[in-house]
CSV table of C-alpha atoms in Angstrom, one decimal:
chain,number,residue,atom,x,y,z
A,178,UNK,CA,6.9,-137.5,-38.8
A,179,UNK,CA,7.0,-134.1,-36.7
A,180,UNK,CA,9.1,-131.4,-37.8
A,181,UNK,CA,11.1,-128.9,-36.1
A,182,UNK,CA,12.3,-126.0,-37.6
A,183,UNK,CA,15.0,-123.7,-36.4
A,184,UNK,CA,16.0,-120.5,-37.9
A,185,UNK,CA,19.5,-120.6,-38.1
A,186,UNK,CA,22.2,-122.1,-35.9
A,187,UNK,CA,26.1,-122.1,-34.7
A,188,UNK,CA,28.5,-124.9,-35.2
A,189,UNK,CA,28.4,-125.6,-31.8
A,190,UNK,CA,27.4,-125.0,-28.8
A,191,UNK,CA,23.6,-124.7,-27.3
A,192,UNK,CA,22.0,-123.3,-30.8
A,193,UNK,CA,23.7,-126.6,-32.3
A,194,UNK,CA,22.7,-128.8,-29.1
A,195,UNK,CA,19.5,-128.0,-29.3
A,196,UNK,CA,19.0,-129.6,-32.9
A,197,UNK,CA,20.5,-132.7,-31.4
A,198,UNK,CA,18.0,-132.5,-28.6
A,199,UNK,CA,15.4,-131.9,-31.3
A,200,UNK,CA,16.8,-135.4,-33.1
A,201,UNK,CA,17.2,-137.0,-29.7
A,202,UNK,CA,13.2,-136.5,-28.9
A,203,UNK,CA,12.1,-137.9,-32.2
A,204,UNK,CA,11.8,-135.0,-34.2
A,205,UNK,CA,12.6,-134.3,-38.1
A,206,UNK,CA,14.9,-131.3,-37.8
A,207,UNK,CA,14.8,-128.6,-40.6
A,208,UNK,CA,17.2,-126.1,-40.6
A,209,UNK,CA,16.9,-122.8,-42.3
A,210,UNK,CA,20.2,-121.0,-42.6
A,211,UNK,CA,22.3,-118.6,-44.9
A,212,UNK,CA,25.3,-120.3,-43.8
A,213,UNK,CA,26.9,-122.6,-46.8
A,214,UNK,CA,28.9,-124.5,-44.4
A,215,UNK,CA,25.8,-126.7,-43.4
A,216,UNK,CA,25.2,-127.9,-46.5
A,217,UNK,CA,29.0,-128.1,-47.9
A,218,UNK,CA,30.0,-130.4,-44.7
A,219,UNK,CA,26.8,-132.4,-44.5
A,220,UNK,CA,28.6,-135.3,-43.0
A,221,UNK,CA,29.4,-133.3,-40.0
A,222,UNK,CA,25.8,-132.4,-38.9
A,223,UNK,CA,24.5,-135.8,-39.1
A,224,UNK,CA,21.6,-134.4,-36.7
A,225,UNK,CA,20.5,-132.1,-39.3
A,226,UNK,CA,17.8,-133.6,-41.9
A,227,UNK,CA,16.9,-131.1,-44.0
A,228,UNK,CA,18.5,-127.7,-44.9
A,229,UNK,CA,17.4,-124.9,-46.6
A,230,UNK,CA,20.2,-122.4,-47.6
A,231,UNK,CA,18.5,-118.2,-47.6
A,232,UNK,CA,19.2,-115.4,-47.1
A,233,UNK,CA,18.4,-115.0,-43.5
A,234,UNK,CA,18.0,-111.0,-42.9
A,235,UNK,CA,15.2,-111.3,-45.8
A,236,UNK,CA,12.0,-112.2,-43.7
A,237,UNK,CA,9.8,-112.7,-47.1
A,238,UNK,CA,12.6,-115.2,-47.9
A,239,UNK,CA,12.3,-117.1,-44.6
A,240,UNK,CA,8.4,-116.9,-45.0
A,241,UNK,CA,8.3,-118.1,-48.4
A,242,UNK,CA,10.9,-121.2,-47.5
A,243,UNK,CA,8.0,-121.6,-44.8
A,244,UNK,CA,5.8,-121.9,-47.2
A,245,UNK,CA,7.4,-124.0,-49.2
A,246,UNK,CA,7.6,-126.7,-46.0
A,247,UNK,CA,4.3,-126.6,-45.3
A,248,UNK,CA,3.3,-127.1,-49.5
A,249,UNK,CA,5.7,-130.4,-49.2
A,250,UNK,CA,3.5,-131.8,-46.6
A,251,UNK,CA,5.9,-131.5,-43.4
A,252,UNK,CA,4.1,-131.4,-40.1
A,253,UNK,CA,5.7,-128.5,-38.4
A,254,UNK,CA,5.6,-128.6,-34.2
A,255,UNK,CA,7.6,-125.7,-33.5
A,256,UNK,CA,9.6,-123.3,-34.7
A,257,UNK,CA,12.9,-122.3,-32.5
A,258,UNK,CA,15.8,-120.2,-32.5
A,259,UNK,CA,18.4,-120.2,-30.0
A,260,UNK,CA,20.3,-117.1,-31.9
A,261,UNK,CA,18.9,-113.4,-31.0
A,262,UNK,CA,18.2,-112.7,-34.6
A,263,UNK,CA,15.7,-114.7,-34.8
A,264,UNK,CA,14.4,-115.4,-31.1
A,265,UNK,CA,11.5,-113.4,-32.0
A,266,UNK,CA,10.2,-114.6,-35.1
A,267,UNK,CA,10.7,-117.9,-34.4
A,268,UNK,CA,8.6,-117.5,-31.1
A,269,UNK,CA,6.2,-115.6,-33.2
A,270,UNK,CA,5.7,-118.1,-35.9
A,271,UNK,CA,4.9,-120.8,-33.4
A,272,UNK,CA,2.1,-119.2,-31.8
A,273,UNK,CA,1.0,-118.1,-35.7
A,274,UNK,CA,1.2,-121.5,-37.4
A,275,UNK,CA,1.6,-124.1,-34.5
A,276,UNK,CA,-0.5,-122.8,-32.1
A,277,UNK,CA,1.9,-122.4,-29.2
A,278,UNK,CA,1.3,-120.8,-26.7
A,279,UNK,CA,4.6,-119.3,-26.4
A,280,UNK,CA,4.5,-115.6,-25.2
A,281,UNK,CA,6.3,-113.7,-27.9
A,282,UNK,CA,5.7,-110.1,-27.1
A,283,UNK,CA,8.2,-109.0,-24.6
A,284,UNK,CA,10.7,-111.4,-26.6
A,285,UNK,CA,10.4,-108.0,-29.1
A,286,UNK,CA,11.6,-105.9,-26.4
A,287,UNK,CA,14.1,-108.3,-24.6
A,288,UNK,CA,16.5,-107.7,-28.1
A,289,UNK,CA,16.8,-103.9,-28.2
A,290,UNK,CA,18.9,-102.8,-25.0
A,291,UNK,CA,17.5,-99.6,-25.0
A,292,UNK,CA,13.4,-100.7,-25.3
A,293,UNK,CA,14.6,-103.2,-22.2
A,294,UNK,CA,15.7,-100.4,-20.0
A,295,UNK,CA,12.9,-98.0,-21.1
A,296,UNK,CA,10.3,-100.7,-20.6
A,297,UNK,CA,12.0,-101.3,-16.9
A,298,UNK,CA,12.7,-98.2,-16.2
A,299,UNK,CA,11.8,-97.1,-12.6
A,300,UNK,CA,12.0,-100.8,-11.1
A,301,UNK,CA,14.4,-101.3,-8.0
A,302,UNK,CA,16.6,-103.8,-10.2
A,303,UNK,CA,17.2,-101.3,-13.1
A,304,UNK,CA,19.9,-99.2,-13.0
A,305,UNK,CA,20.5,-95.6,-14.0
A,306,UNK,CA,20.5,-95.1,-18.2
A,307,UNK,CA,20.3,-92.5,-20.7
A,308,UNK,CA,19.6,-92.7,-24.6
A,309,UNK,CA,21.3,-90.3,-27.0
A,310,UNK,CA,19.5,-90.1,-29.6
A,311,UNK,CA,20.9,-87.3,-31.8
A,312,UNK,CA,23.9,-86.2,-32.6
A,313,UNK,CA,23.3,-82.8,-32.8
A,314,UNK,CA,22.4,-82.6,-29.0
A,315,UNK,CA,25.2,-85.5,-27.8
A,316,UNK,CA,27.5,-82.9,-26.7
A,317,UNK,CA,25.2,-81.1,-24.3
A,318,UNK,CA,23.9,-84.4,-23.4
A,319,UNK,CA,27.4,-85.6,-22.1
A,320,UNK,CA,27.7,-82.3,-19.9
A,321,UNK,CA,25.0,-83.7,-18.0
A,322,UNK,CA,26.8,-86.6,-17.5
A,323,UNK,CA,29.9,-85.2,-16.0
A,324,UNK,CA,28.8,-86.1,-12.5
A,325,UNK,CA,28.3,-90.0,-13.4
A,326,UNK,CA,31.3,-91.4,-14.7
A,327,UNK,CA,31.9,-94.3,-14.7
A,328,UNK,CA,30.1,-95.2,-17.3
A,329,UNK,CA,29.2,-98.1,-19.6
A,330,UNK,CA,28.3,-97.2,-23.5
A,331,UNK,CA,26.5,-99.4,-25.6
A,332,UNK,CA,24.4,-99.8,-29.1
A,333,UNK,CA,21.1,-100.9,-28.4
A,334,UNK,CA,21.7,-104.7,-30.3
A,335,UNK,CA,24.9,-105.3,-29.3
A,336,UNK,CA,25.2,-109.1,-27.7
A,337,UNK,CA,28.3,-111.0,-26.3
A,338,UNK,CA,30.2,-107.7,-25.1
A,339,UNK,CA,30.0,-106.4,-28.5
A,340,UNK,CA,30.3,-102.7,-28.8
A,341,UNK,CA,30.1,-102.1,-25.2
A,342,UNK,CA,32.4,-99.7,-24.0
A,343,UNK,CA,33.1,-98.4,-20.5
A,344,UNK,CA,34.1,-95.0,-20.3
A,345,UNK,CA,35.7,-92.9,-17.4
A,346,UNK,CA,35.2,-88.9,-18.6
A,347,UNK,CA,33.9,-87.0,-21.2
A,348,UNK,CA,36.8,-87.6,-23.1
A,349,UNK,CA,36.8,-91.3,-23.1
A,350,UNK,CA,32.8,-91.2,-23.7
A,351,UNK,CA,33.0,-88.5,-26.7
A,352,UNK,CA,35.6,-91.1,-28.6
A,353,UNK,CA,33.4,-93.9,-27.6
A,354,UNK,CA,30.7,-92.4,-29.1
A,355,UNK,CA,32.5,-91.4,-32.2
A,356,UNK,CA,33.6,-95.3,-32.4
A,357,UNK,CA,30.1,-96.4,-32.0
A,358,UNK,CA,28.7,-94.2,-34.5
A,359,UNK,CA,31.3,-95.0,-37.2
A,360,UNK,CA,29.9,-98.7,-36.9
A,361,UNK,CA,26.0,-96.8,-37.2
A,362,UNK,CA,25.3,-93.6,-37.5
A,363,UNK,CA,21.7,-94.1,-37.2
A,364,UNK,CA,21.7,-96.1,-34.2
A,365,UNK,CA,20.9,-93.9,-31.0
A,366,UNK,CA,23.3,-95.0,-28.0
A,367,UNK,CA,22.3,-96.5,-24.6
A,368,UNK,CA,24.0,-94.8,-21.6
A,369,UNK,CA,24.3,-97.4,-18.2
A,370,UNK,CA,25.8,-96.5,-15.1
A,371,UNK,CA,28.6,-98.6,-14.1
A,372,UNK,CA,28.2,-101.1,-11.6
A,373,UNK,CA,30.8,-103.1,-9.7
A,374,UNK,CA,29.9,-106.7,-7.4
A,375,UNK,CA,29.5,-110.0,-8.4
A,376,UNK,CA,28.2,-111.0,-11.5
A,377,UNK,CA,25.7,-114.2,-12.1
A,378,UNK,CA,24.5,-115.7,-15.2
A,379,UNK,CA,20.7,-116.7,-14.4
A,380,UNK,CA,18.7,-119.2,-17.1
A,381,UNK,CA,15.2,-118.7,-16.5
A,382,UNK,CA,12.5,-121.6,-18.0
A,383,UNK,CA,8.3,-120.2,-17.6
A,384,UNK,CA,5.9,-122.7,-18.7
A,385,UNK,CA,2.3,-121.5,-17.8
A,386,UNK,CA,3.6,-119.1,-15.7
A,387,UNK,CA,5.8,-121.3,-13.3
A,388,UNK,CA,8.8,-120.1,-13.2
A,389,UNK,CA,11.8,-122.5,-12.9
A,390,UNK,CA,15.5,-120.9,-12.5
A,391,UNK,CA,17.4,-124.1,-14.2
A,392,UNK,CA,21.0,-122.6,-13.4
A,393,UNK,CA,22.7,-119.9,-11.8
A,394,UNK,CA,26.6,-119.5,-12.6
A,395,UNK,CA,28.9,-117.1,-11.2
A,396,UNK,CA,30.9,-115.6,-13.9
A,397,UNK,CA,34.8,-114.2,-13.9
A,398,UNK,CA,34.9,-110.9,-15.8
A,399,UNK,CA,38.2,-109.2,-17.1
A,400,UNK,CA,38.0,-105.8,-17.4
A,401,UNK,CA,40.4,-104.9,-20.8
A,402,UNK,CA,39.1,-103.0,-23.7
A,403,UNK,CA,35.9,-104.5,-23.8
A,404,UNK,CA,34.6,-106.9,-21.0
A,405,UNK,CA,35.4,-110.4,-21.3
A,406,UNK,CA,33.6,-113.1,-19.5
A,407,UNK,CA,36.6,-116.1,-18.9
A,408,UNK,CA,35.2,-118.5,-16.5
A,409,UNK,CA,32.0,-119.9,-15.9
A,410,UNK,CA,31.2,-121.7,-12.5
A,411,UNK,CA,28.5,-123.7,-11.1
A,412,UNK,CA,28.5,-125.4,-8.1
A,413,UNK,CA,26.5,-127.2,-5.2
A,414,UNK,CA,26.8,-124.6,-2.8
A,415,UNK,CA,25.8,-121.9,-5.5
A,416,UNK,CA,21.7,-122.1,-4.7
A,417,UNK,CA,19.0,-119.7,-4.7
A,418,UNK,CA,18.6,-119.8,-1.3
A,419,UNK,CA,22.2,-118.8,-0.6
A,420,UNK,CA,21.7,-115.4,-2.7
A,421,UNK,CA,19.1,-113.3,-0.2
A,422,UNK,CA,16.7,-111.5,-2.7
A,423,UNK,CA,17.9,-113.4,-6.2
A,424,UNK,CA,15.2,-115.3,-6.2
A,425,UNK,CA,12.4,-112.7,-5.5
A,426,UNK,CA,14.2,-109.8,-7.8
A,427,UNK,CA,14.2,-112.6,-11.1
A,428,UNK,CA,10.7,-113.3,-10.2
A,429,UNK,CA,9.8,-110.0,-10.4
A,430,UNK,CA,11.8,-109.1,-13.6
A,431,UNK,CA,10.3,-112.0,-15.0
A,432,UNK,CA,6.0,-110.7,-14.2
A,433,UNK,CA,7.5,-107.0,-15.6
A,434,UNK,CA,8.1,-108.8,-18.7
A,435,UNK,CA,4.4,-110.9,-18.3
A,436,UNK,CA,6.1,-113.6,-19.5
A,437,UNK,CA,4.0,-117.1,-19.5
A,438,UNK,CA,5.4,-119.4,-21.5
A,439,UNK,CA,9.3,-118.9,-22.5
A,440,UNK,CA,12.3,-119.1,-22.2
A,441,UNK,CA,15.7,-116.2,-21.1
A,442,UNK,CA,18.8,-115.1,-19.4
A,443,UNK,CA,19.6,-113.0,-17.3
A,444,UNK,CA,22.9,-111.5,-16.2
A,445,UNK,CA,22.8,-109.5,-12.9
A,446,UNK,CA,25.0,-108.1,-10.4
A,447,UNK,CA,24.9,-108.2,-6.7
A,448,UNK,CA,25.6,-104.4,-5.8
A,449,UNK,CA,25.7,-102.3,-2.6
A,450,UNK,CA,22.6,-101.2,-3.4
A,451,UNK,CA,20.7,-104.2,-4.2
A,452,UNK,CA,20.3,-106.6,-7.2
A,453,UNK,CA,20.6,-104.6,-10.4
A,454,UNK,CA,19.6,-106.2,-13.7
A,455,UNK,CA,22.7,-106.2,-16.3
A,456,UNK,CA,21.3,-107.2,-19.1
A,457,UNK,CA,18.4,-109.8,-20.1
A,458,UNK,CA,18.4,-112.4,-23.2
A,459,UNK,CA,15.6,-114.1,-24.7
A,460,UNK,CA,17.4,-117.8,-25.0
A,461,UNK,CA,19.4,-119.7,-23.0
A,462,UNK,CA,22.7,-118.9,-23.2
A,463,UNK,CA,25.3,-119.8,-26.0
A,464,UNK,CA,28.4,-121.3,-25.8
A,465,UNK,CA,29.6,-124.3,-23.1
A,466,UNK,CA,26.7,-123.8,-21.3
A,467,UNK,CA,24.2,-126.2,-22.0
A,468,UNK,CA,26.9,-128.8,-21.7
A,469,UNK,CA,27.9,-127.1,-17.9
A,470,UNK,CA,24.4,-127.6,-16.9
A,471,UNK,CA,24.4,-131.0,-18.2
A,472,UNK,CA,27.2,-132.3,-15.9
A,473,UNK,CA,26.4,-130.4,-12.6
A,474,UNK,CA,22.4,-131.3,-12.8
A,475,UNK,CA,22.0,-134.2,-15.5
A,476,UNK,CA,19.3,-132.0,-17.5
A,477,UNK,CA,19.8,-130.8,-20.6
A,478,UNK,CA,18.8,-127.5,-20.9
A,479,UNK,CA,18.5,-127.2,-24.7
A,480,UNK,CA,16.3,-129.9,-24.5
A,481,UNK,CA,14.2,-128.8,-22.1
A,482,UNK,CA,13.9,-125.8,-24.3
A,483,UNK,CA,12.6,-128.0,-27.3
A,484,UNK,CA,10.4,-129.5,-24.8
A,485,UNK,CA,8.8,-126.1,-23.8
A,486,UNK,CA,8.5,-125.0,-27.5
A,487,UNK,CA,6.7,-128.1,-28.6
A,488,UNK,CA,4.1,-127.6,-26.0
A,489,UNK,CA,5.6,-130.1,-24.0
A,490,UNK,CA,6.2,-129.4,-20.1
A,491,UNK,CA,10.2,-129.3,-19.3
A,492,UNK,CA,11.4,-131.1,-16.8
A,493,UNK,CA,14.1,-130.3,-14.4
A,494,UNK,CA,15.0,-133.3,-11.9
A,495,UNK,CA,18.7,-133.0,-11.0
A,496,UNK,CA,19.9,-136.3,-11.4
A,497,UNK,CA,23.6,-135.3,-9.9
A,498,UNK,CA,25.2,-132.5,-8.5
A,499,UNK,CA,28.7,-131.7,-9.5
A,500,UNK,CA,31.2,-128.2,-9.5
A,501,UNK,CA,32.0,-127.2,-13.0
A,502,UNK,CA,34.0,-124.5,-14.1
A,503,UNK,CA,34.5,-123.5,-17.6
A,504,UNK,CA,37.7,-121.4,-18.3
A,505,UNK,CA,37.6,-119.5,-22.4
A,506,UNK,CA,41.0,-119.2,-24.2
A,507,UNK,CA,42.2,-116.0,-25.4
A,508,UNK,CA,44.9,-114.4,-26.5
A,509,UNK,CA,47.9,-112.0,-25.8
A,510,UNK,CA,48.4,-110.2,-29.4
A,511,UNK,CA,47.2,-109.9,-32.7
A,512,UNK,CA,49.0,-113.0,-35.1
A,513,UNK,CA,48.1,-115.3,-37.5
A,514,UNK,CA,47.4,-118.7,-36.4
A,515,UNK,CA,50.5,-121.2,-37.3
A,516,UNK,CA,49.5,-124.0,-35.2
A,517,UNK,CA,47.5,-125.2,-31.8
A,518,UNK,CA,49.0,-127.2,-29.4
A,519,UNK,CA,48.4,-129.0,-26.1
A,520,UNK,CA,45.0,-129.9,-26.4
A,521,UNK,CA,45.2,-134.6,-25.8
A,522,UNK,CA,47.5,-133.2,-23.2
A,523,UNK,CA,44.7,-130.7,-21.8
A,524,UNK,CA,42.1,-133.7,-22.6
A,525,UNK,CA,44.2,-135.9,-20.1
A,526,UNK,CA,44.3,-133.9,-17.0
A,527,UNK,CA,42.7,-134.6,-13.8
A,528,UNK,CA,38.8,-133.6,-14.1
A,529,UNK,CA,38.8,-132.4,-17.6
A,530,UNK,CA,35.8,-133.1,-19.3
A,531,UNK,CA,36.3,-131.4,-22.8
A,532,UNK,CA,38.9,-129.2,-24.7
A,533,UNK,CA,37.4,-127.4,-27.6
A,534,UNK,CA,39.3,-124.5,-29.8
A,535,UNK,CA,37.9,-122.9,-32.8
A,536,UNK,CA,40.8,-121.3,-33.7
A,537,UNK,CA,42.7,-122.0,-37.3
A,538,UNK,CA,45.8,-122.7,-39.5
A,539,UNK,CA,45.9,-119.0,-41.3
A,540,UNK,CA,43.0,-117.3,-38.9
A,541,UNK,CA,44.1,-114.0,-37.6
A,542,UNK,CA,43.6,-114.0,-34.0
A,543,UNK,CA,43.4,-111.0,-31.6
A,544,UNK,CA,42.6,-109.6,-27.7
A,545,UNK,CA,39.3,-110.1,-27.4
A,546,UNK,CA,36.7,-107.0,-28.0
A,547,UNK,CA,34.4,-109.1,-27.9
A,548,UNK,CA,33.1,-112.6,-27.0
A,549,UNK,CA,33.8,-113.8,-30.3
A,550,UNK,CA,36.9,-113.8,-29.8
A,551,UNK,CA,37.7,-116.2,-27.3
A,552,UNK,CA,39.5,-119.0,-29.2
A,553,UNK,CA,38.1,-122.2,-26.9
A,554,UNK,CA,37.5,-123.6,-24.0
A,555,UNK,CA,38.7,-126.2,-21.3
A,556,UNK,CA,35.4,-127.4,-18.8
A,557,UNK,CA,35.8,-129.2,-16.1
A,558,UNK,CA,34.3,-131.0,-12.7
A,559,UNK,CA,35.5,-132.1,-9.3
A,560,UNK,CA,33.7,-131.8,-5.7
A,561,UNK,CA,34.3,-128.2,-5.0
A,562,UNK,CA,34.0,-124.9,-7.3
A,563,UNK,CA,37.9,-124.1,-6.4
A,564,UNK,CA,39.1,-127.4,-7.3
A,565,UNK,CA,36.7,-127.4,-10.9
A,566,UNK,CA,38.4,-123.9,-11.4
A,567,UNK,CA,41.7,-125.4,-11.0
A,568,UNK,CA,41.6,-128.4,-12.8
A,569,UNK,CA,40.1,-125.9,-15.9
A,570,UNK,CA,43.0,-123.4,-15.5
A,571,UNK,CA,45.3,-126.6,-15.1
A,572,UNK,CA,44.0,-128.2,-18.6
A,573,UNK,CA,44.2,-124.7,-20.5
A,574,UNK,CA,48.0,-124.4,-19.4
A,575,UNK,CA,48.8,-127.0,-21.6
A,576,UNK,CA,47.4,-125.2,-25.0
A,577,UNK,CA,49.6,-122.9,-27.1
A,578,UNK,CA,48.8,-121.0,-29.1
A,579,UNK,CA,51.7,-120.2,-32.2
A,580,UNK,CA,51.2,-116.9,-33.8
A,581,UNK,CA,52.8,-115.4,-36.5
A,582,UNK,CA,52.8,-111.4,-35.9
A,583,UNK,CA,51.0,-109.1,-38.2
């Protein structure tokens, strides 16, 4: 039987879809993780055949559990990741072993923020950036800056709103910087210009250079301490077509990068000056999504992704098209969790589709500073994008969420 192997994997979500894709198309899926949970709870990852429990950040480790596959006998197709960490290896490991033909180089650059905007630097879609790199020079190198503010602060790995920080003087981006390097020291600091317009989630599928845009989805962004992303929208009327210069400006990010055969994300603002590139992932995206694009096309994204891995071609026939708006729970204040409620009431309003919280008895729970914290989700689906939107926000009404102040 054909294996699949995936370097490491959430709960849920599209990492975790794609393993049922993976099962779905036939394969035997192997799972190499550092995470105990997987092999403690083995009755709740049915889709999971094998699993090998590392230590994920040791590559030698991951190699030699490689190894160690291959010495059994298992015929090994692919191997995926849909988590950053690993995006790269994985991708590099299939062209290695499996001869894919998957183009792993800019994959490399796609998950350090601060090689993306060098690599880009100059094109129409990037916007204006600056590293600091020591500390020694960060204070001259923030006079410079006076003139700019806004301005948006970030490490260089920093994924799902992590450790970015938007800053509106030299006061503000001093303490920033001082926050940052608490976390790092070592780590130099990428410096973006703040841009304001709508934002848009792109995923991006390449297979032999085609390029295939499988879903664009508006996003809802709160700005608090950190920025949040709530809501999630796709919709009929949302097309290419209806976004003059989208299409051509992901196209051309997409030949920068030279990349063939592979798979990304893009997230992208529609400014006064033009499409500018926010940031750019080398995976679909996480979360609800691969479940949103599921009911408003009828493809399955994460499976399409197996598809492209396995040297397969993906296909994207939209078999329906629906609105769908997915709204995240969060929360007002820091408290330990006492109980959830609301959520068979939530399940039983007009156009939910699904109610999920991860939130727990005894978890502490606070404002999100990141995307991590966002406790759940209600998606939904009607005819239009206003009524999806409001048959989500309708659904989440009913959750409550009982904290016990600490």
């Amino acid at each position: 039987m054909k294996s699949i192997v995936f370097l490491g994997t959430n709960k849920t979500g599209s990492s975790y879809e794609g393993i049922r894709a993976a099962k779905r198309l036939g394969y035997e899926t192997i799972l190499l993780t550092n995470r105990t949970i997987f092999v403690e709870e083995r009755k709740d990852y049915i889709e999971i055949d094998d699993v090998r429990l590392i230590n994920m950040s040791d590559t030698d480790e991951i190699l030699s559990a490689i190894t160690d596959l291959i010495v059994e006998g298992k015929k090994v197709e692919c191997f995926i990741s849909f988590l950053d960490e690993y995006v790269y290896l994985a991708a590099l490991l299939s062209n290695t072993l499996c001869n894919s033909p998957l183009t792993y180089e800019p994959l490399e650059i796609m998950t350090d923020k601060i090689l993306t905007r060098k690599y880009l630097s100059g094109k129409s879609y990037s916007p204006f950036f600056k590293v600091l790199s020591s500390p020694e020079t960060i204070n001259h190198e923030l006079k410079e800056l006076k003139d700019q503010f806004p301005l948006i602060i970030k490490s260089p790995q920093s994924n799902g709103s992590k450790d970015v920080i938007l800053v509106e003087n030299i006061w503000e981006c001093k303490k920033g910087v001082k926050q940052l390097h608490r976390k790092n020291s070592e780590s130099p600091i990428l410096v973006e210009e703040y841009l304001e317009g709508p934002q848009y989630l792109v995923e991006v599928v390449v297979y032999n250079s085609t390029i295939t845009i499988a879903a664009i989805v508006e996003q809802e962004v709160i700005k608090a301490e950190r920025f949040i992303i709530t809501g999630y929208s796709v919709f009929p009327e949302l097309l290419v077509e209806q976004l003059p210069g989208l299409k051509e400006t992901v196209f051309s990010i997409i030949g920068d990068f030279q990349l063939r055969n592979g798979t990304c994300h893009l997230e992208i603002k529609l400014t006064n000056n033009g499409w500018k590139l926010i940031e750019i992932n080398p995976r679909m995206a996480g979360g609800a999504m691969n479940r949103m694009i599921e009911e408003a096309f009828g493809y399955n994204l994460a499976e399409q992704t197996i598809r492209l891995f396995a040297g397969l071609e993906p296909e994207f026939i939209k078999m329906q098209n629906k609105a769908i708006y997915t709204h995240y729970l969060i929360v007002g204040s820091v408290g330990k969790v006492l109980k959830v409620t609301g959520c068979d009431s939530a399940k039983e309003q007009v156009g939910v589709l699904e109610v999920y919280t991860k939130a727990e008895y005894g978890q502490i729970v606070t404002p999100p500073r990141s995307m991590g914290q966002r406790y759940g989700y209600v998606l939904a689906a009607a005819d239009s994008k206003d009524q999806a939107r409001e048959c989500a926000i309708n659904g989440a009404q009913h959750i409550q969420f009982y904290l016990q102040p600490v």
